[in-house]
CSV table of C-alpha atoms in Angstrom, one decimal:
chain,number,residue,atom,x,y,z
I,1,MET,CA,74.8,-28.7,-31.1
I,2,ARG,CA,77.4,-28.4,-28.3
I,3,LYS,CA,77.0,-30.3,-25.1
I,4,THR,CA,79.2,-29.9,-21.9
I,5,LEU,CA,79.3,-32.4,-19.0
I,6,LEU,CA,78.7,-30.8,-15.7
I,7,CYS,CA,80.1,-32.7,-12.8
I,8,SER,CA,76.9,-33.4,-10.7
I,9,ALA,CA,77.1,-35.5,-7.5
I,10,ALA,CA,75.5,-38.3,-9.4
I,11,LEU,CA,77.9,-38.4,-12.2
I,12,VAL,CA,80.9,-38.2,-9.8
I,13,ALA,CA,79.4,-41.3,-8.0
I,14,ALA,CA,78.9,-43.1,-11.6
I,15,LEU,CA,82.1,-42.0,-13.2
I,16,GLY,CA,84.6,-40.7,-10.8
I,17,ALA,CA,85.4,-37.0,-10.4
I,18,CYS,CA,86.0,-35.2,-13.8
I,19,ALA,CA,89.4,-33.9,-12.8
I,20,GLN,CA,90.6,-37.3,-11.3
I,21,LYS,CA,92.9,-39.0,-13.8
I,22,ASN,CA,93.7,-42.6,-13.9
I,23,THR,CA,97.5,-42.6,-13.8
I,24,THR,CA,97.8,-46.0,-15.4
I,25,ALA,CA,95.6,-44.9,-18.4
I,26,VAL,CA,97.7,-41.7,-18.7
I,27,LYS,CA,100.9,-43.9,-18.8
I,28,TYR,CA,99.8,-46.0,-21.7
I,29,ALA,CA,98.1,-43.2,-23.6
I,30,GLN,CA,101.8,-41.9,-24.0
I,31,TYR,CA,102.5,-44.8,-26.4
I,32,ILE,CA,100.3,-43.1,-28.9
I,33,THR,CA,102.9,-40.8,-30.5
I,34,VAL,CA,103.4,-38.5,-33.5
I,35,ALA,CA,106.6,-40.4,-34.6
I,36,ASP,CA,104.9,-43.7,-34.5
I,37,ALA,CA,101.7,-42.4,-36.3
I,38,LYS,CA,103.7,-40.8,-38.9
I,39,LYS,CA,105.5,-44.1,-39.6
I,40,HIS,CA,102.4,-46.1,-40.1
I,41,LEU,CA,100.5,-43.4,-42.1
I,42,SER,CA,103.4,-42.8,-44.4
I,43,ILE,CA,103.2,-46.5,-45.4
I,44,ILE,CA,99.4,-46.9,-45.5
I,45,ALA,CA,98.8,-43.8,-47.6
I,46,SER,CA,101.9,-44.4,-49.8
I,47,ASP,CA,101.7,-44.7,-53.7
I,48,ALA,CA,102.7,-48.4,-53.2
I,49,PHE,CA,99.2,-49.2,-51.9
I,50,GLU,CA,97.6,-47.6,-54.9
I,51,GLY,CA,94.7,-46.0,-53.1
I,52,ARG,CA,93.6,-49.3,-51.3
I,53,GLU,CA,90.5,-49.8,-53.5
I,54,THR,CA,88.4,-52.8,-52.3
I,55,GLY,CA,89.1,-55.9,-54.4
I,56,LYS,CA,92.3,-54.4,-55.8
I,57,PRO,CA,96.0,-55.4,-54.9
I,58,GLY,CA,96.5,-52.1,-53.1
I,59,ALA,CA,93.8,-53.0,-50.5
I,60,ASP,CA,95.3,-56.4,-50.2
I,61,LYS,CA,98.8,-54.9,-49.5
I,62,ALA,CA,97.1,-52.5,-46.8
I,63,ALA,CA,95.4,-55.7,-45.2
I,64,ALA,CA,98.7,-57.6,-45.1
I,65,TYR,CA,100.4,-54.6,-43.5
I,66,LEU,CA,97.7,-54.4,-40.8
I,67,ALA,CA,98.0,-58.0,-40.1
I,68,GLY,CA,101.7,-57.8,-39.8
I,69,GLU,CA,101.4,-55.0,-37.2
I,70,PHE,CA,98.7,-56.9,-35.3
I,71,LYS,CA,101.2,-60.0,-35.1
I,72,LYS,CA,104.2,-57.9,-34.0
I,73,MET,CA,102.1,-56.4,-31.2
I,74,GLY,CA,101.1,-59.9,-30.1
I,75,LEU,CA,97.5,-59.7,-30.8
I,76,GLN,CA,95.8,-63.0,-31.4
I,77,ALA,CA,94.4,-64.1,-34.9
I,78,PRO,CA,90.8,-64.9,-34.1
I,79,VAL,CA,89.5,-66.2,-37.4
I,80,ASN,CA,90.5,-69.9,-37.1
I,81,GLY,CA,94.1,-68.9,-36.5
I,82,SER,CA,94.0,-66.0,-39.1
I,83,TYR,CA,93.8,-62.2,-38.9
I,84,PHE,CA,91.7,-62.2,-42.1
I,85,LEU,CA,87.9,-62.5,-42.3
I,86,ASP,CA,86.9,-63.2,-45.9
I,87,ILE,CA,84.2,-60.9,-47.4
I,88,PRO,CA,82.5,-62.4,-50.3
I,89,LEU,CA,81.9,-60.0,-53.0
I,90,THR,CA,80.4,-59.6,-56.5
I,91,ASN,CA,82.1,-57.4,-59.1
I,92,THR,CA,79.8,-56.1,-61.7
I,93,ALA,CA,82.0,-54.6,-64.4
I,94,PHE,CA,80.6,-52.4,-67.3
I,95,THR,CA,82.8,-51.8,-70.4
I,96,LEU,CA,81.8,-49.6,-73.5
I,97,LYS,CA,83.8,-51.3,-76.3
I,98,SER,CA,83.1,-49.0,-79.2
I,99,VAL,CA,80.8,-46.6,-80.8
I,100,THR,CA,80.7,-46.1,-84.5
I,101,LEU,CA,78.8,-43.5,-86.6
I,102,ASN,CA,78.6,-43.8,-90.4
I,103,GLY,CA,81.6,-46.0,-90.4
I,104,THR,CA,83.7,-43.8,-88.2
I,105,THR,CA,84.8,-45.0,-84.8
I,106,LEU,CA,84.5,-42.3,-82.2
I,107,THR,CA,87.2,-41.3,-79.6
I,108,TYR,CA,86.0,-41.4,-75.9
I,109,GLY,CA,86.5,-38.1,-74.1
I,110,LYS,CA,87.0,-36.2,-77.4
I,111,ASP,CA,83.7,-37.1,-79.4
I,112,TYR,CA,81.6,-38.5,-76.7
I,113,THR,CA,81.2,-39.4,-73.1
I,114,SER,CA,78.9,-41.9,-71.3
I,115,MET,CA,76.4,-42.2,-68.5
I,116,GLY,CA,76.9,-46.0,-68.8
I,117,GLY,CA,74.2,-48.7,-69.1
I,118,THR,CA,73.7,-52.3,-67.9
I,119,GLY,CA,73.5,-55.6,-69.7
I,120,THR,CA,75.4,-56.7,-72.8
I,121,GLN,CA,74.4,-55.5,-76.2
I,122,THR,CA,75.4,-54.5,-79.7
I,123,VAL,CA,73.1,-51.7,-80.8
I,124,LYS,CA,72.9,-51.3,-84.6
I,125,ALA,CA,70.5,-48.9,-86.3
I,126,SER,CA,70.1,-47.3,-89.7
I,127,GLU,CA,68.0,-44.4,-88.5
I,128,VAL,CA,67.7,-42.3,-85.4
I,129,VAL,CA,64.6,-40.6,-83.8
I,130,PHE,CA,65.2,-36.9,-83.1
I,131,VAL,CA,63.0,-36.0,-80.0
I,132,GLY,CA,63.7,-32.3,-79.6
I,133,TYR,CA,64.4,-31.4,-75.9
I,134,GLY,CA,63.0,-34.8,-74.7
I,135,THR,CA,60.2,-33.1,-72.6
I,136,GLU,CA,57.3,-35.2,-71.4
I,137,ALA,CA,55.0,-33.7,-74.0
I,138,GLU,CA,57.5,-34.4,-76.8
I,139,LEU,CA,57.8,-37.9,-75.8
I,140,ALA,CA,54.3,-38.6,-75.2
I,141,ASN,CA,53.3,-40.1,-78.6
I,142,VAL,CA,56.7,-41.3,-79.7
I,143,ASP,CA,57.5,-45.1,-80.0
I,144,LEU,CA,61.1,-45.4,-79.2
I,145,THR,CA,61.1,-49.2,-78.5
I,146,GLY,CA,64.4,-50.6,-79.7
I,147,LYS,CA,65.4,-47.4,-81.5
I,148,VAL,CA,68.2,-44.8,-81.2
I,149,ALA,CA,67.0,-41.5,-79.7
I,150,LEU,CA,68.8,-38.2,-80.5
I,151,VAL,CA,68.0,-35.4,-78.0
I,152,ILE,CA,69.1,-31.8,-77.2
I,153,ALA,CA,70.9,-32.0,-73.9
I,154,GLU,CA,70.4,-28.4,-72.8
I,155,PRO,CA,67.5,-26.6,-71.1
I,156,LYS,CA,64.6,-25.7,-73.3
I,157,PRO,CA,64.2,-22.0,-73.8
I,158,GLY,CA,62.1,-20.6,-71.2
I,159,THR,CA,62.8,-23.2,-68.6
I,160,THR,CA,64.2,-22.4,-65.1
I,161,VAL,CA,67.2,-24.8,-65.0
I,162,ASP,CA,70.3,-23.1,-63.8
I,163,ASN,CA,72.7,-24.7,-66.3
I,164,SER,CA,75.7,-22.8,-64.5
I,165,ASN,CA,75.1,-24.9,-61.4
I,166,PRO,CA,76.8,-28.2,-62.3
I,167,ARG,CA,74.7,-30.3,-59.8
I,168,ALA,CA,71.5,-28.7,-61.1
I,169,ALA,CA,72.5,-29.3,-64.7
I,170,MET,CA,73.4,-32.9,-64.0
I,171,MET,CA,70.2,-33.6,-62.2
I,172,ALA,CA,68.2,-32.2,-65.2
I,173,PHE,CA,70.3,-34.2,-67.6
I,174,THR,CA,69.7,-37.4,-65.6
I,175,ARG,CA,66.1,-36.7,-65.6
I,176,LEU,CA,66.1,-36.2,-69.4
I,177,VAL,CA,67.9,-39.5,-69.9
I,178,GLN,CA,65.6,-41.4,-67.6
I,179,GLY,CA,62.6,-40.2,-69.5
I,180,ILE,CA,63.9,-41.5,-72.7
I,181,ARG,CA,65.0,-44.7,-71.2
I,182,ALA,CA,61.6,-45.2,-69.8
I,183,LYS,CA,60.3,-45.2,-73.5
I,184,ASN,CA,62.5,-48.4,-74.1
I,185,ALA,CA,65.0,-46.8,-76.4
I,186,ALA,CA,68.0,-49.0,-77.2
I,187,LEU,CA,70.4,-46.1,-77.2
I,188,VAL,CA,70.3,-42.4,-76.1
I,189,LEU,CA,72.5,-39.8,-78.1
I,190,ALA,CA,72.3,-36.5,-76.2
I,191,VAL,CA,74.0,-33.6,-77.8
I,192,GLY,CA,75.9,-31.4,-75.4
I,193,THR,CA,79.2,-30.5,-73.9
I,194,VAL,CA,81.7,-33.5,-73.8
I,195,THR,CA,84.2,-33.3,-71.0
I,196,GLN,CA,87.8,-34.4,-71.8
I,197,GLY,CA,89.5,-36.9,-69.5
I,198,SER,CA,87.5,-39.2,-67.3
I,199,MET,CA,87.1,-42.9,-68.2
I,200,ALA,CA,84.6,-43.6,-65.7
I,201,GLY,CA,81.6,-43.7,-68.0
I,202,LYS,CA,83.4,-46.0,-70.3
I,203,GLN,CA,84.7,-48.6,-67.8
I,204,SER,CA,83.1,-48.9,-64.3
I,205,GLU,CA,82.9,-51.4,-61.7
I,206,ARG,CA,80.3,-52.0,-58.8
I,207,ILE,CA,81.2,-54.1,-55.8
I,208,THR,CA,78.6,-55.5,-53.6
I,209,LEU,CA,78.2,-58.3,-51.1
I,210,LYS,CA,77.6,-61.6,-52.6
I,211,GLN,CA,73.9,-62.8,-52.4
I,212,ALA,CA,72.8,-66.2,-52.1
I,213,ASN,CA,70.1,-65.6,-54.6
I,214,PRO,CA,71.2,-62.7,-56.6
I,215,ARG,CA,68.8,-60.7,-58.7
I,216,PRO,CA,69.3,-60.8,-62.5
I,217,ILE,CA,70.8,-57.7,-64.1
I,218,THR,CA,68.0,-55.4,-65.4
I,219,PRO,CA,69.2,-54.1,-68.8
I,220,ARG,CA,69.4,-50.4,-69.0
I,221,PRO,CA,69.9,-48.5,-72.3
I,222,LEU,CA,73.3,-46.9,-73.0
I,223,ALA,CA,73.3,-43.2,-72.8
I,224,LEU,CA,76.1,-41.1,-74.5
I,225,THR,CA,76.8,-37.4,-74.7
I,226,ILE,CA,78.0,-36.4,-78.2
I,227,THR,CA,79.3,-33.0,-79.6
I,228,SER,CA,77.3,-31.0,-82.2
I,229,ALA,CA,80.2,-31.9,-84.5
I,230,VAL,CA,79.5,-35.5,-84.0
I,231,ALA,CA,75.8,-34.9,-84.5
I,232,ASP,CA,76.4,-33.3,-87.8
I,233,GLN,CA,78.5,-36.3,-88.8
I,234,LEU,CA,75.7,-38.7,-87.7
I,235,LEU,CA,73.1,-36.8,-89.7
I,236,LYS,CA,75.2,-36.4,-93.0
I,237,ALA,CA,73.3,-39.1,-94.8
I,238,SER,CA,69.9,-37.3,-94.1
I,239,GLY,CA,71.1,-34.1,-95.8
I,240,LYS,CA,70.4,-32.2,-92.6
I,241,THR,CA,72.4,-30.5,-89.9
I,242,TYR,CA,72.1,-30.7,-86.1
I,243,GLU,CA,71.4,-26.9,-86.0
I,244,GLN,CA,68.5,-27.4,-88.6
I,245,LEU,CA,66.9,-30.0,-86.6
I,246,LYS,CA,67.3,-28.0,-83.5
I,247,ALA,CA,65.8,-25.0,-85.0
I,248,THR,CA,62.6,-26.9,-85.8
I,249,THR,CA,62.6,-29.2,-82.7
I,250,ALA,CA,60.0,-31.3,-84.8
I,251,ILE,CA,59.9,-34.9,-83.8
I,252,GLN,CA,61.3,-36.9,-86.9
I,253,THR,CA,63.1,-40.0,-87.9
I,254,VAL,CA,66.3,-39.5,-90.0
I,255,LYS,CA,68.7,-41.8,-91.8
I,256,ALA,CA,71.9,-42.5,-89.9
I,257,ASP,CA,74.2,-45.5,-89.4
I,258,VAL,CA,74.9,-46.2,-85.7
I,259,THR,CA,76.7,-49.0,-83.9
I,260,ALA,CA,77.4,-49.2,-80.1
I,261,ASP,CA,79.0,-52.3,-78.4
I,262,TYR,CA,79.0,-52.7,-74.7
I,263,GLU,CA,79.0,-55.5,-72.1
I,264,THR,CA,78.5,-56.2,-68.4
I,265,VAL,CA,80.5,-58.9,-66.7
I,266,VAL,CA,79.5,-60.3,-63.4
I,267,LYS,CA,82.1,-62.3,-61.4
I,268,ASP,CA,83.0,-63.2,-57.8
I,269,ALA,CA,85.5,-61.1,-55.8
I,270,LYS,CA,87.0,-61.2,-52.4
I,271,ALA,CA,88.4,-58.9,-49.9
I,272,VAL,CA,89.1,-59.2,-46.1
I,273,ASP,CA,88.5,-57.5,-43.0
I,274,VAL,CA,91.5,-57.6,-40.6
I,275,LEU,CA,90.9,-58.6,-37.0
I,276,GLY,CA,93.3,-58.5,-34.0
I,277,PHE,CA,92.3,-59.8,-30.7
I,278,LEU,CA,93.4,-58.9,-27.2
I,279,PRO,CA,91.9,-61.2,-24.5
I,280,GLY,CA,90.6,-59.7,-21.3
I,281,SER,CA,92.1,-60.5,-18.0
I,282,ASP,CA,89.0,-60.7,-15.8
I,283,ALA,CA,87.5,-64.2,-15.8
I,284,LYS,CA,84.0,-62.8,-15.5
I,285,LEU,CA,84.3,-60.0,-18.0
I,286,LYS,CA,86.5,-61.3,-20.7
I,287,GLU,CA,83.7,-62.8,-22.7
I,288,GLU,CA,82.5,-59.2,-23.3
I,289,VAL,CA,84.2,-57.4,-26.3
I,290,LEU,CA,85.0,-53.7,-27.0
I,291,VAL,CA,85.5,-53.0,-30.7
I,292,PHE,CA,87.9,-50.3,-32.1
I,293,SER,CA,87.2,-50.0,-35.8
I,294,ALA,CA,88.4,-48.0,-38.8
I,295,HIS,CA,88.1,-48.8,-42.6
I,296,TYR,CA,91.5,-49.3,-44.2
I,297,ASP,CA,90.1,-49.2,-47.9
I,298,HIS,CA,89.9,-45.9,-50.0
I,299,ILE,CA,88.8,-45.1,-53.6
I,300,GLY,CA,91.8,-46.3,-55.6
I,301,MET,CA,93.1,-44.7,-58.6
I,302,GLU,CA,91.8,-42.3,-61.3
I,303,PRO,CA,91.1,-43.9,-64.7
I,304,GLU,CA,94.2,-44.4,-67.1
I,305,GLY,CA,94.6,-41.3,-69.3
I,306,THR,CA,93.8,-38.9,-66.3
I,307,PRO,CA,96.5,-36.2,-66.3
I,308,GLY,CA,98.8,-35.8,-63.3
I,309,ASP,CA,98.6,-37.7,-60.1
I,310,ARG,CA,96.2,-40.6,-60.3
I,311,ILE,CA,96.5,-42.2,-57.0
I,312,ASN,CA,93.9,-41.3,-54.2
I,313,ASN,CA,96.2,-42.0,-51.3
I,314,GLY,CA,93.5,-41.4,-48.6
I,315,ALA,CA,95.7,-40.1,-46.0
I,316,ASP,CA,93.0,-38.7,-43.8
I,317,ASP,CA,90.1,-41.0,-45.2
I,318,ASP,CA,90.7,-43.3,-43.5
I,319,GLY,CA,94.5,-43.7,-43.4
I,320,SER,CA,94.3,-41.6,-40.2
I,321,GLY,CA,91.7,-43.8,-38.6
I,322,THR,CA,93.6,-46.9,-39.5
I,323,THR,CA,96.7,-45.5,-37.9
I,324,GLY,CA,94.6,-44.5,-34.9
I,325,ILE,CA,93.5,-48.1,-34.1
I,326,LEU,CA,97.2,-49.2,-34.6
I,327,GLU,CA,98.2,-46.7,-32.1
I,328,ILE,CA,95.6,-47.6,-29.7
I,329,ALA,CA,96.4,-51.3,-30.1
I,330,ARG,CA,100.0,-50.5,-29.2
I,331,ALA,CA,98.9,-48.8,-26.0
I,332,PHE,CA,96.7,-51.6,-24.9
I,333,THR,CA,99.2,-54.4,-25.8
I,334,GLN,CA,101.9,-52.7,-23.9
I,335,ALA,CA,99.6,-52.4,-20.9
I,336,LYS,CA,98.9,-56.1,-21.4
I,337,LYS,CA,102.7,-56.9,-21.3
I,338,ASP,CA,103.1,-54.9,-18.2
I,339,GLY,CA,100.4,-56.8,-16.4
I,340,LYS,CA,98.0,-54.0,-16.7
I,341,GLY,CA,95.9,-55.4,-19.5
I,342,PRO,CA,92.1,-54.6,-20.0
I,343,ARG,CA,89.6,-56.6,-17.9
I,344,ARG,CA,87.4,-57.0,-21.0
I,345,SER,CA,88.6,-58.5,-24.3
I,346,ILE,CA,89.3,-56.0,-27.3
I,347,LEU,CA,88.8,-56.4,-30.9
I,348,PHE,CA,90.7,-54.2,-33.3
I,349,LEU,CA,88.8,-54.3,-36.6
I,350,GLY,CA,90.1,-53.0,-39.9
I,351,ASN,CA,87.0,-52.8,-42.2
I,352,VAL,CA,87.3,-53.2,-45.9
I,353,GLY,CA,84.6,-51.9,-48.4
I,354,GLU,CA,83.5,-48.9,-46.5
I,355,GLU,CA,83.7,-46.7,-49.6
I,356,LYS,CA,81.7,-49.2,-51.5
I,357,GLY,CA,78.8,-49.1,-49.1
I,358,LEU,CA,80.0,-50.2,-45.6
I,359,LEU,CA,80.4,-53.7,-46.9
I,360,GLY,CA,83.0,-55.2,-44.6
I,361,SER,CA,81.3,-54.0,-41.4
I,362,GLU,CA,77.9,-55.1,-42.8
I,363,TYR,CA,79.2,-58.7,-43.4
I,364,TYR,CA,80.9,-58.6,-39.9
I,365,SER,CA,77.6,-57.5,-38.2
I,366,GLU,CA,75.8,-60.4,-40.0
I,367,HIS,CA,78.5,-63.0,-39.4
I,368,PRO,CA,80.3,-61.8,-36.2
I,369,VAL,CA,83.4,-63.6,-35.1
I,370,PHE,CA,82.4,-62.5,-31.5
I,371,PRO,CA,78.7,-62.5,-30.6
I,372,LEU,CA,77.1,-59.0,-31.0
I,373,ALA,CA,75.2,-59.8,-27.7
I,374,ASN,CA,78.8,-59.8,-26.0
I,375,THR,CA,79.9,-56.7,-27.9
I,376,ILE,CA,79.6,-53.7,-25.5
I,377,THR,CA,80.4,-50.8,-27.8
I,378,ASP,CA,82.0,-50.0,-31.2
I,379,LEU,CA,84.4,-47.0,-31.1
I,380,ASN,CA,84.8,-46.2,-34.8
I,381,ILE,CA,87.5,-43.8,-36.3
I,382,ASP,CA,86.9,-42.4,-39.8
I,383,MET,CA,89.0,-39.3,-40.4
I,384,ILE,CA,90.9,-37.7,-37.6
I,385,GLY,CA,94.0,-36.2,-39.3
I,386,ARG,CA,92.8,-32.8,-40.5
I,387,ARG,CA,90.6,-29.6,-39.9
I,388,ASP,CA,87.6,-28.7,-41.8
I,389,PRO,CA,86.9,-25.1,-42.9
I,390,ALA,CA,84.4,-24.5,-39.9
I,391,HIS,CA,87.4,-25.2,-37.6
I,392,GLU,CA,90.3,-23.5,-39.1
I,393,LYS,CA,90.8,-21.4,-36.1
I,394,THR,CA,89.8,-23.9,-33.4
I,395,PRO,CA,92.8,-25.1,-31.5
I,396,ASP,CA,91.8,-28.7,-31.0
I,397,TYR,CA,88.4,-30.3,-31.9
I,398,CYS,CA,86.6,-33.4,-32.9
I,399,TYR,CA,83.2,-34.1,-34.1
I,400,LEU,CA,81.5,-36.9,-32.0
I,401,ILE,CA,78.5,-38.6,-33.4
I,402,GLY,CA,76.1,-41.2,-32.1
I,403,SER,CA,77.4,-41.5,-28.4
I,404,ASP,CA,73.9,-40.7,-27.1
I,405,LYS,CA,71.8,-42.6,-29.6
I,406,LEU,CA,71.5,-45.9,-27.7
I,407,SER,CA,73.1,-45.4,-24.3
I,408,THR,CA,73.1,-42.5,-22.0
I,409,THR,CA,75.9,-44.1,-19.9
I,410,LEU,CA,78.1,-44.3,-23.0
I,411,HIS,CA,77.6,-40.6,-23.7
I,412,LYS,CA,78.6,-39.7,-20.1
I,413,ILE,CA,81.7,-42.0,-20.4
I,414,SER,CA,82.7,-40.3,-23.6
I,415,GLU,CA,82.3,-36.8,-22.2
I,416,ASN,CA,84.0,-37.6,-19.0
I,417,ALA,CA,87.0,-39.1,-20.9
I,418,ASN,CA,87.3,-35.7,-22.9
I,419,ASN,CA,86.8,-33.5,-19.9
I,420,THR,CA,89.2,-35.4,-17.8
I,421,TYR,CA,92.1,-36.0,-20.2
I,422,THR,CA,92.1,-34.5,-23.8
I,423,LYS,CA,89.8,-31.4,-23.4
I,424,LEU,CA,89.1,-31.3,-27.1
I,425,ALA,CA,86.4,-28.9,-28.3
I,426,VAL,CA,83.7,-31.4,-29.0
I,427,ASP,CA,81.3,-30.5,-31.9
I,428,TYR,CA,78.0,-32.4,-32.1
I,429,LYS,CA,76.9,-30.8,-35.2
I,430,TYR,CA,76.6,-34.1,-37.2
I,431,ASN,CA,74.9,-35.7,-34.3
I,432,ASP,CA,71.7,-34.0,-35.1
I,433,PRO,CA,69.5,-36.5,-37.1
I,434,LYS,CA,68.2,-33.6,-39.2
I,435,ASP,CA,71.7,-32.6,-40.4
I,436,PRO,CA,71.6,-32.9,-44.2
I,437,GLU,CA,75.0,-34.7,-44.5
I,438,ARG,CA,73.5,-37.8,-42.6
I,439,ILE,CA,77.0,-38.7,-41.4
I,440,TYR,CA,75.6,-41.0,-38.8
I,441,TYR,CA,74.7,-43.4,-41.6
I,442,ARG,CA,78.0,-43.1,-43.6
I,443,SER,CA,80.6,-45.1,-41.7
I,444,ASP,CA,81.1,-48.5,-40.3
I,445,HIS,CA,79.7,-47.9,-36.8
I,446,TYR,CA,76.2,-47.8,-38.4
I,447,ASN,CA,76.2,-51.6,-38.9
I,448,PHE,CA,76.8,-52.1,-35.2
I,449,ALA,CA,74.2,-49.4,-34.2
I,450,LYS,CA,71.5,-51.1,-36.3
I,451,HIS,CA,71.9,-54.1,-34.1
I,452,ASP,CA,71.6,-52.1,-30.9
I,453,VAL,CA,75.4,-52.1,-30.2
I,454,PRO,CA,76.3,-48.6,-28.7
I,455,ILE,CA,78.8,-46.6,-30.8
I,456,VAL,CA,80.8,-43.5,-30.8
I,457,PHE,CA,82.0,-42.1,-34.2
I,458,TYR,CA,85.2,-39.8,-34.2
I,459,PHE,CA,85.3,-37.5,-37.3
I,460,ASP,CA,87.2,-34.4,-38.3
I,461,GLY,CA,84.7,-33.2,-41.0
I,462,VAL,CA,84.7,-32.6,-44.7
I,463,HIS,CA,87.6,-30.7,-46.2
I,464,ALA,CA,88.6,-29.6,-49.8
I,465,ASP,CA,90.8,-32.8,-50.2
I,466,TYR,CA,88.0,-35.3,-49.4
I,467,HIS,CA,88.0,-38.1,-51.9
I,468,ARG,CA,90.7,-36.2,-54.1
I,469,VAL,CA,94.3,-37.2,-55.0
I,470,SER,CA,95.3,-34.3,-52.7
I,471,ASP,CA,94.4,-36.1,-49.6
I,472,GLU,CA,98.1,-36.6,-48.8
I,473,VAL,CA,100.2,-37.4,-45.7
I,474,ASP,CA,101.8,-33.9,-45.8
I,475,LYS,CA,98.7,-32.3,-45.0
I,476,ILE,CA,98.0,-34.3,-41.8
I,477,ASP,CA,98.0,-32.5,-38.4
I,478,PHE,CA,99.9,-35.4,-36.4
I,479,PRO,CA,99.7,-33.8,-33.0
I,480,LEU,CA,96.0,-33.4,-33.5
I,481,LEU,CA,95.6,-36.9,-34.8
I,482,VAL,CA,97.3,-38.2,-31.7
I,483,LYS,CA,95.1,-36.2,-29.3
I,484,ARG,CA,92.0,-37.5,-31.0
I,485,ALA,CA,93.3,-41.0,-30.9
I,486,GLN,CA,94.1,-40.6,-27.1
I,487,LEU,CA,90.5,-39.5,-26.5
I,488,VAL,CA,89.4,-42.8,-28.2
I,489,PHE,CA,92.0,-44.7,-26.1
I,490,TYR,CA,90.8,-43.0,-22.8
I,491,THR,CA,87.1,-43.7,-23.6
I,492,GLY,CA,87.9,-47.3,-24.4
I,493,TRP,CA,90.1,-47.8,-21.3
I,494,ASP,CA,87.1,-46.7,-19.2
I,495,LEU,CA,84.8,-49.1,-21.0
I,496,ALA,CA,87.2,-52.1,-21.0
I,497,ASN,CA,87.8,-51.8,-17.3
I,498,ARG,CA,84.6,-50.6,-15.6
I,499,ASP,CA,82.4,-53.1,-13.7
I,500,GLU,CA,79.2,-52.6,-15.8
I,501,ARG,CA,79.0,-52.5,-19.6
I,502,PRO,CA,77.0,-49.5,-21.1
I,503,VAL,CA,73.2,-50.1,-20.8
I,504,VAL,CA,71.1,-49.7,-24.0
I,505,ASP,CA,68.5,-47.4,-22.6
I,506,VAL,CA,67.6,-45.2,-25.5
I,507,LYS,CA,65.2,-46.4,-28.2
I,508,ASN,CA,66.8,-46.8,-31.5
I,509,ASP,CA,64.5,-44.4,-33.4
I,510,MET,CA,66.9,-43.4,-36.2
I,511,PRO,CA,65.4,-43.9,-39.8
I,512,ALA,CA,65.8,-47.6,-40.9
I,513,ASN,CA,67.9,-46.6,-44.1
I,514,ARG,CA,70.9,-44.5,-44.5
I,515,ASN,CA,70.2,-43.1,-47.9
């Protein structure tokens, strides 16, 4: 969906003529520069920050860098004299220690891979139950409680599963494992293709916000994929081969010596949102706060043993947005030094934990440093440095999301800023609530919107390097990053200086959950 603002008489009266530029705003927008953006992003997305994963040293380094830049600019530290808002977290870490079949310890990535499990357990068995293809009919009368199940991890002949489609094949495999887990098996051994390399199923972590009354961990049986050669090794004592079992598909119990040892460790963790505050100059309006937000975290490093580059530097996601708020802060603080500071106060908010489930912004929205009732808008930037495949031939564009969800005034302000200053090709594709990507729910603005704080989300789309180690600084279009950041600045300049805050006049009818 594409929308264009038409300069009606009513809009001219409300917002000023579309072509009439505020020369002061134009002056300070020029402090958002390619050279400065390149300087910041080359540091934020460097290998030294190790992919900025929440709860890891690289994210701490990024937080310290942001705070240092905020201090240099003269922004206030609003959290009891600190730039850091502690985000209490829980780290749930799963480790698969070892798997032994008939006295031989298997090698992860060569002999088997894992879908993981939960809880802490040592599984020991002297027999396994072969359950064929693990269909509902095959499992109907089988008691797997506390037992090891051996299953064929490929479509049963005559089924319609497209095994050449990786997503379809994975979903089919997941359903297979879930069916066996539902029968209370202690361990699932699925015979199929083992992919070399990733250690994600052997060691994994889940970061969540710390709960006052956390739910106990529900044990979930470990599920492994083993090769047919390993299955033959497993069945050696029975005198049968895997192919013989597969040929009959008859449900049967056979002798085998199996040991699997794994554990889940739950411990407290901590990360920080980074806050820089610029007080407003108007005695009546300075209690109201405009937020510029971007998440500085990313997805960290690939597991040890992964060949090649292991660091997901996240230059676009969201080093570009983090750079954007630093540049916008530079423009506003310079205006303040020159006696042209904003009438309303501004909070520059670097969120952590976005990649783990919008954790930092969720915590801030529940424990705001400045009351949400006084927060007039959140302008959130998440990826503004690249082009997506749909816009390879579009000179300058930006996806805008959410501007009309809560406030018609905010939407008009947003479009007026673009039509007057930056003239980007604005794409509203992802603003459609029926869009399958559901982008509206996938960045930090959502946690403001759910509290009825109007938002605009700035986004460049999904490209081939999204969440890959190839999301590097040398692929960033810095002139386009600057132009998009200037659009955010101009929109914020209007919001921070106008007489009235945007009125929430649209019912928040978006679905309650973002899944």
